[in-house]
């Protein structure tokens, strides 16, 4: 039952990502609107209005001001990593090919596993590495299906720059996800979302004014474009809100394996919305990724204990002995008085 629950939660996140991809593609192809930073900014604003405001009304150490006093610089770095990860992946499509983005984006998974090993003390078994290899094989099958179906229509005008942007974006995603898992499991989901909402809004707002001012000014607004922006923001908000819940009961690595199917959901919807050609390899790819995902979830990872401190801990035996010694002294004193 736990595996079925994990699969269902992972695919729910995939559908949220699919929603963001479809609305972005509609905006780009039908209305010539390419404003990824504006779209992200709206999502961060929603997170700010809900989760950051909730933190402001918390009491004690969970209060917004208390958190900022202690960890403000850490959350600035986290917000920067999250904003730039989103931006770099989208920007990479201007320089490199769809195939390169899909393949190199998977670089984030081994980076995530390495960071989890050192930061979260996650320890993997052989079956986990096999499962990851199976999932990546499924991604390779999907890319092959794209090429055969003729979706590889973008040759890219500077492939090397595009590939570097994807690798950087995937690495920053891994950093953001590891931090998310640590905060959600050690602190709280509300703190993570509230802080990302606060600093994500500030950072994306500044970057928005620098890199997308002209693009936004050229948009010919109507209700359809506005509706697509709202749909994107809601899908992104749901993704950010639900992902910590899924990570808390699984791990960042298993979540990232589960959402590899997001591209396939986008392809299936694209058959009807954008006239994509169907290939049986898409079904095979989906099946292979799901097999790898189930394989990974079938065996839990273990957590190694961090290195012991050189200072010997106070044991319960020591405390008991101390109590006995005090009792003996009290008895001696009482006898002397008598």
C-alpha angles and dihedrals in degrees: 000000000000091000091050090049091050091049092049093049092047092051091048088059090047090055090052090053089046089055092053091048095050095047091047091050092049090051092048100043104033101032103020091235114150107172109134093159093053090050091050091045091058090052093050089049090055090050089049095049093051111027102026091048089050089054090051090061095045119108131226123004091344091066117116095240093049091051092048092050093054105032110015096125093049092054092047088058091046091050090048092051092049096047095045093045089058093044099046095051093051092044091051091068088070092061110029140033131278089244093055092049093049094047100039092045086069087066085084092070098064089041089052092049091049093049091046089052094054102029104033096027091234113170120202132207126219091261091061092057090047090050092051090049090051091050092050089049087056090052089051089052090051092051090049089052090051092054093047091047091052097245091129093090098133112082093181125229098235110017097178093056090046093050092049090050091052092049091048092046093048091049092050090049088054091050091048093048094049090049089048092053092048094048095043094049099037102031123008144298090233092057093050095049093041094052094043088049092051101046094030089058093049096045097042090044092055093044090046092059091048104045107021106034094108094043092053093046090054095055113114098214122215134152094270094055091044090050091052090051090050092048091050092048093049093049091048092046091051090048093052093043097048101036094074089052091054094043090052093059096037127011140270091257095054090047091053091049091050094052093054084092091065092090089052093052088051089052093050091051089044090061088070102027104039103020098249118176116249122235128185087224088074090064090046091049092050091049094049093049091049092049090052092046093050090046090054093047094046092075119043120226117238128230119231118218114249117251113289119251117252089233109088111241123238104255128207089245089058091051092048091050090049090052092050091049092052090048091052091050091050091051091050092050091049091051091050091053092051 
